Coordinates of C-alpha atoms in Angstrom, one line a residue:
X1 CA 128.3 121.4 165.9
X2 CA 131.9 121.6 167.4
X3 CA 131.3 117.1 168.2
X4 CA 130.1 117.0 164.4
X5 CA 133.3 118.6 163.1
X6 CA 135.7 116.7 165.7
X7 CA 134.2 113.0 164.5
X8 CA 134.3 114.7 161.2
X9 CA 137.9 115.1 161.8
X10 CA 138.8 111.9 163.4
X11 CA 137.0 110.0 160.5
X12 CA 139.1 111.7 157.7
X13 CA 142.6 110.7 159.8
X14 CA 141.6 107.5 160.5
X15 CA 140.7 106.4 156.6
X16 CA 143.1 108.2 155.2
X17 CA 146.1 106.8 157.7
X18 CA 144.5 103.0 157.1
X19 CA 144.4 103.5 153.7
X20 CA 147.6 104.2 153.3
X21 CA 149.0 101.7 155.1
X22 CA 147.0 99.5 153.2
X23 CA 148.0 101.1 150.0
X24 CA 151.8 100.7 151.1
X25 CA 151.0 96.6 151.7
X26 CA 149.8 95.9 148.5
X27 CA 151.7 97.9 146.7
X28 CA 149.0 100.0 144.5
X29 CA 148.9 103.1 143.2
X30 CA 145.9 105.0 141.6
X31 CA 147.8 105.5 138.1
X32 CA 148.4 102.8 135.4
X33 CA 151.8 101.7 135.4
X34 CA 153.8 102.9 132.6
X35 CA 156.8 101.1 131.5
X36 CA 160.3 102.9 132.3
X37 CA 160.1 104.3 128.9
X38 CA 157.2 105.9 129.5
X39 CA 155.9 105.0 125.9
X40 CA 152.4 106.0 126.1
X41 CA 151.9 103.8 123.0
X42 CA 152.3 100.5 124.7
X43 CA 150.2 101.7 127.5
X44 CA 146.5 100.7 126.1
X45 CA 143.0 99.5 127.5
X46 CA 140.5 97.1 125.6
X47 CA 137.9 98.8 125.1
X48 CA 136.5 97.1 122.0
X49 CA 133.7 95.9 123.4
X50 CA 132.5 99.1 125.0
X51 CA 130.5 101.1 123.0
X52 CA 129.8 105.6 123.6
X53 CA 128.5 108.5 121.5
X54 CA 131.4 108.6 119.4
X55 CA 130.6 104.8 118.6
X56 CA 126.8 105.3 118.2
X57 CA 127.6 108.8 116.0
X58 CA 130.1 106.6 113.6
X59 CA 128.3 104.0 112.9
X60 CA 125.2 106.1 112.0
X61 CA 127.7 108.4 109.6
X62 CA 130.0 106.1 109.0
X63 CA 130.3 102.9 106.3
X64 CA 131.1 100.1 108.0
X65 CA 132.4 101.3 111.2
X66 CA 134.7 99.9 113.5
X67 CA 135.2 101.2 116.9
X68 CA 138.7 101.9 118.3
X69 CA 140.0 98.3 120.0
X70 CA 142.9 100.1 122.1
X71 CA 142.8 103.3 123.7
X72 CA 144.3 105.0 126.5
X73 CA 144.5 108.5 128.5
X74 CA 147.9 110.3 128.0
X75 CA 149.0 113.7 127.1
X76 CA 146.4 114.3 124.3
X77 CA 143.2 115.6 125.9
X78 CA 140.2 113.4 125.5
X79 CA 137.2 115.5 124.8
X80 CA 133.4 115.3 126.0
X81 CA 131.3 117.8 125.1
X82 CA 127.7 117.5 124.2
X83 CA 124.8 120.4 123.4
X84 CA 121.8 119.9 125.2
X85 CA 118.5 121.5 125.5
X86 CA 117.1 120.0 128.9
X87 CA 114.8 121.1 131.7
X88 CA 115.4 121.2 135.4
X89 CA 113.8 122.5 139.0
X90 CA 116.3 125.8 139.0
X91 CA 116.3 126.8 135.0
X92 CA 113.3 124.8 133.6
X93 CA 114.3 125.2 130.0
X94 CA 117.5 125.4 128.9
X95 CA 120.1 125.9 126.1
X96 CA 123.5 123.9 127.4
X97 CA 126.4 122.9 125.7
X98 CA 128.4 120.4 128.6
X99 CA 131.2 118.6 129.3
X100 CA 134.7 117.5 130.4
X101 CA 138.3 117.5 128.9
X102 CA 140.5 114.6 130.5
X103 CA 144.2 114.3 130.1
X104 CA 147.5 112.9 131.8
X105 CA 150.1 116.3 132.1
X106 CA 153.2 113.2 132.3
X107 CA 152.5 109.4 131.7
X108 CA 153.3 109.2 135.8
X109 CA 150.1 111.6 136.8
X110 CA 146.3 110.9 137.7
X111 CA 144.2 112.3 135.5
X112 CA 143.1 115.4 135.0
X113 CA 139.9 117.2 134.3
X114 CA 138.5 120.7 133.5
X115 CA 135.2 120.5 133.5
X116 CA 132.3 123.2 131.9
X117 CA 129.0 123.9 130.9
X118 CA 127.7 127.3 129.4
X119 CA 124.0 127.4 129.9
X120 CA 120.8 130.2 128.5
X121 CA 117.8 129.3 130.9
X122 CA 114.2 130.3 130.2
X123 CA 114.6 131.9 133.6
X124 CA 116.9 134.4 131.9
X125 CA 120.1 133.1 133.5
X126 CA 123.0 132.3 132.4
X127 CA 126.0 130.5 133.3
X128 CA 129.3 129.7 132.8
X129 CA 131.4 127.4 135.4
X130 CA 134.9 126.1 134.9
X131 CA 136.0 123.7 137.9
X132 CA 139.5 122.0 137.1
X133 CA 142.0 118.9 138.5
X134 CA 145.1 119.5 137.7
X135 CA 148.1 117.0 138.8
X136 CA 151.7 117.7 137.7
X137 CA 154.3 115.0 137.2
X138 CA 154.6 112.5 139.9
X139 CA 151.5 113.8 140.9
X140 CA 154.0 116.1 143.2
X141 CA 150.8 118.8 143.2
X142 CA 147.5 119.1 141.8
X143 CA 146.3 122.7 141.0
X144 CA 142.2 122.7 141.9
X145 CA 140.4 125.7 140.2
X146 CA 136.7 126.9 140.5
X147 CA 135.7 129.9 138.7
X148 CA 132.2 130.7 137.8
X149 CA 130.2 134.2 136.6
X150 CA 126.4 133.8 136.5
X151 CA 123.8 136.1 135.7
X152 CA 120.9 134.7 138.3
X153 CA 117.3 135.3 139.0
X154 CA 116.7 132.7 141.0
X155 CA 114.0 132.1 144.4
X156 CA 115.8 131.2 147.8
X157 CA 113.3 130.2 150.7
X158 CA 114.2 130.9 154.1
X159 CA 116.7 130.1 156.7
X160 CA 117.1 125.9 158.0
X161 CA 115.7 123.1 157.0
X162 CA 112.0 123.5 158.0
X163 CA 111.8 125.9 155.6
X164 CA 108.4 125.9 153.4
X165 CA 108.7 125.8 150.4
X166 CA 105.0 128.2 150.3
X167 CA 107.7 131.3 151.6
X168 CA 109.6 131.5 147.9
X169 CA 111.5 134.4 147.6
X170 CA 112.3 135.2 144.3
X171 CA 115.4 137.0 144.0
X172 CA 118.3 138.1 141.2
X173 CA 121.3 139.0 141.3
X174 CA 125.1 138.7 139.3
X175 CA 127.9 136.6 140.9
X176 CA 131.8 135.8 140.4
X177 CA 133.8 133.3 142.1
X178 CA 137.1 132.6 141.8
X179 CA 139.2 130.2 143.6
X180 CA 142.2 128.7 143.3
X181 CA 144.1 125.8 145.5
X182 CA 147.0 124.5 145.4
X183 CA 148.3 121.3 147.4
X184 CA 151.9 119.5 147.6
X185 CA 151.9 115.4 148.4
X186 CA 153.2 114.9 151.8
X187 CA 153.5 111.3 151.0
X188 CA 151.3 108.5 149.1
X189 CA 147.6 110.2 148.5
X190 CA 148.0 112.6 151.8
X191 CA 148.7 116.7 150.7
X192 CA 148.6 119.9 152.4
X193 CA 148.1 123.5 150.4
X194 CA 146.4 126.6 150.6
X195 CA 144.4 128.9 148.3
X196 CA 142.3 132.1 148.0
X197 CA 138.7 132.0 147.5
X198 CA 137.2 135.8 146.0
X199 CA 133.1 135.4 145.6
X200 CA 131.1 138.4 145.2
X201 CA 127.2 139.6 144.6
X202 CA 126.1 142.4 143.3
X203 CA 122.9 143.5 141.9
X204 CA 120.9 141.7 144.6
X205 CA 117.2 142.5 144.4
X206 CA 114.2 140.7 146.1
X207 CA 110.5 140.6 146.0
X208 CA 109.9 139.4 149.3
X209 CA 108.3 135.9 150.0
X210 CA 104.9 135.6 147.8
X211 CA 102.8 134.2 150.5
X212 CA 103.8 137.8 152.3
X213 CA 105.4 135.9 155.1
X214 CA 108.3 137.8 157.1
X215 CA 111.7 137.7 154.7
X216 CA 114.3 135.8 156.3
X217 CA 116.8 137.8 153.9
X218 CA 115.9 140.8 155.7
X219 CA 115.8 139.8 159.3
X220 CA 119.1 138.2 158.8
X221 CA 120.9 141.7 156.7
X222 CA 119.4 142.5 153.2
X223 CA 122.1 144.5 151.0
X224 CA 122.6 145.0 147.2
X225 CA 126.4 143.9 147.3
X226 CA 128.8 141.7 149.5
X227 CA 132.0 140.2 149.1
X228 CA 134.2 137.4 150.7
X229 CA 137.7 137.4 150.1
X230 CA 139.9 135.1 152.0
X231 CA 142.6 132.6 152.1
X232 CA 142.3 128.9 152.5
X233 CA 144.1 126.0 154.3
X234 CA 143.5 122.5 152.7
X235 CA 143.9 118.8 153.5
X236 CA 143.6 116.2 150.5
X237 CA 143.9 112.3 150.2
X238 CA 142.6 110.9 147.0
X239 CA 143.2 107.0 146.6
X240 CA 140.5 107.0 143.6
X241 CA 140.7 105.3 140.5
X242 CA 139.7 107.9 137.9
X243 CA 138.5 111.0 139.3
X244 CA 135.7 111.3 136.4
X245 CA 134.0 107.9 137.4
X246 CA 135.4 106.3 140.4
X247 CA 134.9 102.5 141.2
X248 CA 137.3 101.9 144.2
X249 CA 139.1 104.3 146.6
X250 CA 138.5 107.1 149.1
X251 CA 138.8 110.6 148.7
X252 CA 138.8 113.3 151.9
X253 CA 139.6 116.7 151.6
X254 CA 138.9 119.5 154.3
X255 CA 139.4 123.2 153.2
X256 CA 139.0 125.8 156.2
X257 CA 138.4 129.4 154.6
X258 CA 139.3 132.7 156.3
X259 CA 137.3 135.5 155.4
X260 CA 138.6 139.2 156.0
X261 CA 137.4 143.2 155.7
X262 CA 141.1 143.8 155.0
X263 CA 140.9 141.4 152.1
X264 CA 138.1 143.3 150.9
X265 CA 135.3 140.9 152.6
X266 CA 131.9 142.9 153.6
X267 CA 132.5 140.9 156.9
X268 CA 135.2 138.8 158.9
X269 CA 133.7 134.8 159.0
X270 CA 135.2 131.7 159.1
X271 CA 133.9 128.4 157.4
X272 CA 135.0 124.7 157.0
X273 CA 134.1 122.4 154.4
X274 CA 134.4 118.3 155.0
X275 CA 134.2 116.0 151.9
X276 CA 134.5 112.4 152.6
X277 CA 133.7 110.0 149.2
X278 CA 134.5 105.6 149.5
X279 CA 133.7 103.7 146.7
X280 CA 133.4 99.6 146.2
X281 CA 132.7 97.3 143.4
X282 CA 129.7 95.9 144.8
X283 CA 129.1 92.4 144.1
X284 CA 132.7 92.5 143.8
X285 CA 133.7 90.5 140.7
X286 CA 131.3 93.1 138.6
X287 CA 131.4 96.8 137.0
X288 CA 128.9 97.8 139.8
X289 CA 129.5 100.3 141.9
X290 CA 128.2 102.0 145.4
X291 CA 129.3 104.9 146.4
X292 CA 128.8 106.8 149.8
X293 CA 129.7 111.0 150.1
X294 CA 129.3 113.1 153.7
X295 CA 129.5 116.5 152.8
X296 CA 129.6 119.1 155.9
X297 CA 129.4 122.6 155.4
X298 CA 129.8 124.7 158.2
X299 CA 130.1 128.5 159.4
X300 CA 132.4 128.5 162.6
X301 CA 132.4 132.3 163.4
X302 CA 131.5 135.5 162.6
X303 CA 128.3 136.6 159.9
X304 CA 128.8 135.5 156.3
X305 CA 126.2 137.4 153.9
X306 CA 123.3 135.8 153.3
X307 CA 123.9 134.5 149.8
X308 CA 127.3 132.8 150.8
X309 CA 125.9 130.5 153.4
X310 CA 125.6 127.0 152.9
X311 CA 123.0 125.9 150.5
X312 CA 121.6 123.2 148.8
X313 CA 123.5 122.7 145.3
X314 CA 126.1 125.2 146.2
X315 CA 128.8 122.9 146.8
X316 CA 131.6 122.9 143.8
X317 CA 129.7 120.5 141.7
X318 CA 126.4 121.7 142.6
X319 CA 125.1 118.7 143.0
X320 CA 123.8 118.0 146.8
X321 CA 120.6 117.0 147.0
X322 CA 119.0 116.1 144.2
X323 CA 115.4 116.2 144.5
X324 CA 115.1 120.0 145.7
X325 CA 115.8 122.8 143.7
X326 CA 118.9 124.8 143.9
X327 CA 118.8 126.9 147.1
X328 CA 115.8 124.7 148.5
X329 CA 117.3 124.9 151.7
X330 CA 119.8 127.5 153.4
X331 CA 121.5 128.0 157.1
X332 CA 124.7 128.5 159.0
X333 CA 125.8 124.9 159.4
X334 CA 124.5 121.9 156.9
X335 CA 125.0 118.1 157.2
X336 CA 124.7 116.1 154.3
X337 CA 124.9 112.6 152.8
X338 CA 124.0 110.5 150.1
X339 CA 124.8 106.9 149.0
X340 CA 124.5 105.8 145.1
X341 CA 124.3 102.4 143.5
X342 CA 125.3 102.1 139.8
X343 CA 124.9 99.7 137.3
X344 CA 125.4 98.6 133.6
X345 CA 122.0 98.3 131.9
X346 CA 123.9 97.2 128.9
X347 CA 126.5 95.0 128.2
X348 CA 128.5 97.2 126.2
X349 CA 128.4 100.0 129.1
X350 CA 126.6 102.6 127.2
X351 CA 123.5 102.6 128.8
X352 CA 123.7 102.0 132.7
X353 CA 121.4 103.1 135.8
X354 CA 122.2 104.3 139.1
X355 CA 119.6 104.8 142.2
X356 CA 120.3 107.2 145.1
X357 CA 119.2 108.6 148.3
X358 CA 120.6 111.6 150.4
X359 CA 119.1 113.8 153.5
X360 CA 120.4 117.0 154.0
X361 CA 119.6 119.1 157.5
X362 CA 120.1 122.8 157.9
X363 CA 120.4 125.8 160.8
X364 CA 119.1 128.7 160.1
X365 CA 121.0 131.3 161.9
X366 CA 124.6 131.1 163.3
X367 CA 124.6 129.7 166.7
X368 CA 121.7 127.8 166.1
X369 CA 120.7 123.6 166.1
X370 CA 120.4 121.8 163.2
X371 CA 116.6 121.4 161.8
X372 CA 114.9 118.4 160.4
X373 CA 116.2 115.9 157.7
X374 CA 115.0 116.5 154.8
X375 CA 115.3 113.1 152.0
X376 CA 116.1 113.0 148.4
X377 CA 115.6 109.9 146.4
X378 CA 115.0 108.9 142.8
X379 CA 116.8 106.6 140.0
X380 CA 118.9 108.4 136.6
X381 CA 120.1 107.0 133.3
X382 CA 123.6 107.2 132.8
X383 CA 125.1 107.7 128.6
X384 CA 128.4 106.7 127.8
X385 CA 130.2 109.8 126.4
X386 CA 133.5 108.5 126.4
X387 CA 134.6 104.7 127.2
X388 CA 138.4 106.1 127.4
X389 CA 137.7 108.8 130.3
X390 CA 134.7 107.0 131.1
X391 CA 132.5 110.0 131.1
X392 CA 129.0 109.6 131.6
X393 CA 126.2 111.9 130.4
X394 CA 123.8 111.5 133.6
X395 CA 120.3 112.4 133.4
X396 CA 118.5 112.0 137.1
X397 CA 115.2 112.4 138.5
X398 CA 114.8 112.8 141.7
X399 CA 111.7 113.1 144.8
X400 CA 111.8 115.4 148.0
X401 CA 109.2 116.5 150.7
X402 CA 106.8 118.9 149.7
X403 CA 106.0 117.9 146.5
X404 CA 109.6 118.7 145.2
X405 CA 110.7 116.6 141.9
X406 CA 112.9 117.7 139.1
X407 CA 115.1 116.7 136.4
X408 CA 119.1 116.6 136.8
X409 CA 121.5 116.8 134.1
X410 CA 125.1 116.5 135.0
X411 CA 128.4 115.7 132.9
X412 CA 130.7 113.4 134.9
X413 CA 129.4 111.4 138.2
X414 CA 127.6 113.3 140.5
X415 CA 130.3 112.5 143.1

């Protein structure tokens, strides 16, 4: 684990040094240049010939329609919201409403997004994330917020990555997280920051596995309540395009958490999370894109409780490894990664395609290997919500081992 996290480390140095030398030589920046004035007005994109749901909704309500020719993102929030009744592994029926809002705070900032989705599931859950970007002029700091409170029976399955899915556990329980980040540029796309992280359970029942196997949630420390509460360190470089939908760039960040009693934590633990994203235009004169993500997740000391480790579909976005249900798999350390290919089916963008494969592999208890590989594949639509923020509606289906296949809905690229 300890050579995983050092290559880990050397890997996000390395890209992020040579990409900023090579962002120095060529002189780019991830923002459109504004003039001097910064006159959002004369600051447009073509986007006539694209077509989204705000397109397809006016010309079915609307007399002779005529989409937008210029457009652009400033200071006015673009809006993507859409209400949804859809079906997936973790909720099978549910009641959404999803989406994004996208804005510039200053005509000189990346963009920014807040991104939510309030969901009624026919498991009897309900959910309500909010996960934001927020950059500030000059892009001098970006504020990154998670914040979620979910009402949630849902099954887990054991401890690693040969897990079967035959030893379901159902279990239910409330949760609350709140975290909040905040980073200053060091120089170019490189910043530093810290943050606090507060994540608590309470209400935790379980049936035991139905197959009457031995519960892992038992051997490894049952309990009805836990809490982390800790501070973070971070490390960010973001050389992206658009956040939302990227086509080119590379985006690393590392956050290190510290988990303590005194901080009201059921334990003292320590953690590290590695996110490393590249993205090409791939042939290289077309809108095609493939996209690569390594996402490590790893618990470097101490006993975190049972519902906090590592999991499948537990990262921020909850969306690693599609194919497998929401807390498929579960362990101290996980390894994961995935590579994308996305496509216009279209011309006018507002139907494309993407296909994807990941593996993701597991330990089960702290101190121990990692487990098998376990692959995801499958291929997903992708709806044009907005051809100004480029925010696609993406609908997924994806294949794992064991007979796992489900249906994924996400607002926004899945990484």
């Amino acid at each position: 684990m300890k050579r995983v996290f050092a290559i880990s480390v050397m890997f996000f140095l390395l890209i992020a040094f040579s990409e900023g030398l090579y962002a120095q030589e060529k002189q780019l920046i991830p923002i459109t240049r504004y003039p001097k004035k910064d006159t959002l007005a004369k600051v447009t994109t073509d986007t006539a010939a694209e077509k989204d749901f705000n397109d397809l909704i006016g010309a079915i309500f609307t007399k002779n329609y005529k989409p937008a020719k210029t457009d652009t993102i400033g200071p006015k929030p673009i809006i993507s919201f859409i209400p949804a009744v859809g079906y997936s592994l973790q909720t099978k029926f549910a009641a959404t409403i999803t989406g994004n809002i996208v804005f510039r705070t200053t005509p000189t900032s990346k963009v920014s997004a807040i991104t939510t989705s309030m969901g009624f599931t026919q498991r009897k859950q309900f959910t309500l994330p909010i996960v934001s970007t927020i950059w500030t002029k000059d892009n001098k700091y970006v504020f990154m917020g998670d914040s979620r409170f979910y009402i949630y029976p849902q099954s887990t399955y054991g401890l690693g990555s040969n897990s079967n899915i035959n030893d379901e556990d159902p279990m239910k329980y409330n949760l609350l997280r709140i975290s909040e980040v905040v980073l200053r540029k060091v120089v170019g796309n490189f910043y530093l920051g810290g943050g606090y992280k507060l994540q608590q359970h309470w209400n935790i029942t379980h049936e035991g596995p139905l197959n009457g196997a031995p519960s892992d949630f038992e051997a490894y420390g049952a309990a009805s309540h836990t809490t982390s509460s800790g501070i973070s360190l971070n490390a960010l470089f973001d050389s992206r395009d658009n956040s939302v939908n990227s086509s080119k760039g590379f985006y690393a960040a590392i956050q290190y958490y510290d988990y303590k009693k005194f901080l009201g934590s059921t334990n003292n633990w320590q953690s590290i999370v590695i996110d490393l994203r590249k993205y090409y235009r791939f042939p290289g004169a077309s809108d095609n894109v493939i996209a690569f993500w390594f996402y490590e997740w790893l618990t470097l000391d101490g006993h975190p409780p049972y519902l906090d480790l590592p999991s499948t579909s537990w990262d921020t976005y909850s969306t690693t490894g599609r194919g497998y249900i929401q807390s498929r798999f579960r362990g101290a350390q996980m390894v994961y990664a995935e590579a994308e290919y996305r496509f216009k089916i279209t011309r006018n963008g507002f139907i494309g395609g993407v296909a994807f494969l990941n593996g993701q592999s597991f330990s089960a208890e702290p101190g121990s290997k990692l487990e098998s590989i376990q692959p995801g594949f499958g291929p997903g639509l992708r709806i044009k919500l907005s051809k100004v923020s480029n925010t696609n509606l993406d609908i997924d289906y994806g294949f794992g081992n064991q007979g796992s296949r489900g249906l994924f809905l996400t607002v926004g690229e899945v990484f």
